[in-house]
């Protein structure tokens, strides 16, 4: 079950205290749950602070793969607390000018570098329209 599929009323257990309650509301970005307890108290918790009935918290596959030290050629990972660095390399056969155009095209950066939502150039211009165009 994915976190976005959790319904209100689902039973949860607080990991630190063992108190049992039910989800009253779900907030996204960051994911927070408003939990109501039997005594009427309402508190907010993150995914890591509660255990949700019917779900299990899993590590991302990238961490499991790194800890097993079985990496295929073309990728490497460095995992530390709150940080994961991924390096991917590939061989491309094609005309150098076409490859270079694709690499420097800001609209295609999400194809070359997964996870990048948008790129903004640094313009050191005095005019507002040049700076933010």
Coordinates of C-alpha atoms in Angstrom, one line a residue, residues 32-126:
X32 CA 2.3 14.2 8.0
X33 CA -0.6 12.5 9.7
X34 CA -3.0 14.0 12.2
X35 CA -3.7 11.2 14.6
X36 CA -6.7 11.2 17.1
X37 CA -6.3 9.0 20.2
X38 CA -9.0 7.4 22.3
X39 CA -8.8 10.1 25.0
X40 CA -9.6 12.8 22.3
X41 CA -6.0 14.2 22.0
X42 CA -4.9 15.0 18.4
X43 CA -1.2 15.2 17.4
X44 CA 0.7 15.3 14.1
X45 CA 3.3 12.6 13.2
X46 CA 5.6 11.8 10.3
X47 CA 5.8 8.4 8.5
X48 CA 8.8 7.5 10.6
X49 CA 7.2 8.2 13.9
X50 CA 4.2 5.9 13.5
X51 CA 3.4 2.3 12.4
X52 CA 0.4 2.2 10.1
X53 CA -1.8 -0.9 10.2
X54 CA -1.4 -2.9 6.9
X55 CA 1.8 -1.2 5.7
X56 CA 5.5 -1.7 6.2
X57 CA 8.2 0.9 5.9
X58 CA 10.8 -0.2 3.3
X59 CA 14.2 1.2 2.4
X60 CA 14.6 2.4 -1.1
X61 CA 16.1 -0.2 -3.4
X62 CA 19.2 2.0 -4.0
X63 CA 20.2 1.6 -0.3
X64 CA 19.8 -2.2 -0.3
X65 CA 21.8 -2.4 -3.5
X66 CA 24.6 -0.3 -2.0
X67 CA 24.8 -2.2 1.2
X68 CA 25.0 -5.5 -0.7
X69 CA 28.1 -4.2 -2.7
X70 CA 26.8 -5.8 -5.9
X71 CA 26.9 -3.0 -8.4
X72 CA 26.6 -3.4 -12.1
X73 CA 28.8 -1.5 -14.4
X74 CA 27.6 2.0 -15.3
X75 CA 26.4 3.2 -11.9
X76 CA 27.7 3.8 -8.4
X77 CA 26.2 5.0 -5.2
X78 CA 27.5 6.8 -2.1
X79 CA 25.0 6.6 0.8
X80 CA 25.3 8.7 4.0
X81 CA 22.9 10.1 6.5
X82 CA 20.3 12.2 4.7
X83 CA 22.3 12.1 1.5
X84 CA 22.5 9.7 -1.5
X85 CA 24.9 10.4 -4.4
X86 CA 24.3 8.5 -7.6
X87 CA 26.7 8.5 -10.5
X88 CA 25.6 7.0 -13.8
X89 CA 27.7 6.8 -16.9
X90 CA 27.0 5.7 -20.4
X91 CA 28.6 5.4 -23.8
X92 CA 26.9 7.3 -26.6
X93 CA 27.6 6.7 -30.2
X94 CA 26.6 9.6 -32.3
X95 CA 27.6 12.9 -33.9
X96 CA 29.5 15.0 -31.3
X97 CA 27.6 18.2 -32.3
X98 CA 24.2 16.5 -31.7
X99 CA 25.2 15.0 -28.4
X100 CA 26.7 18.4 -27.3
X101 CA 23.4 20.2 -28.3
X102 CA 21.4 17.8 -26.2
X103 CA 23.8 18.1 -23.2
X104 CA 23.6 21.9 -23.1
X105 CA 19.9 22.1 -23.8
X106 CA 18.2 23.2 -20.5
X107 CA 14.9 21.7 -21.5
X108 CA 16.3 18.2 -21.9
X109 CA 18.3 18.1 -18.6
X110 CA 15.7 15.9 -16.9
X111 CA 16.5 13.2 -19.5
X112 CA 20.2 13.3 -18.8
X113 CA 20.0 13.9 -15.0
X114 CA 16.9 12.2 -13.4
X115 CA 15.5 14.1 -10.5
X116 CA 16.1 17.6 -11.9
X117 CA 12.8 19.2 -12.4
X118 CA 14.0 22.4 -14.0
X119 CA 17.2 24.3 -14.7
X120 CA 17.6 28.1 -14.4
X121 CA 20.6 29.8 -16.0
X122 CA 22.6 32.3 -14.0
X123 CA 22.2 35.7 -15.7
X124 CA 24.2 38.5 -14.2
X125 CA 22.1 41.1 -16.0
X126 CA 20.9 44.4 -14.7

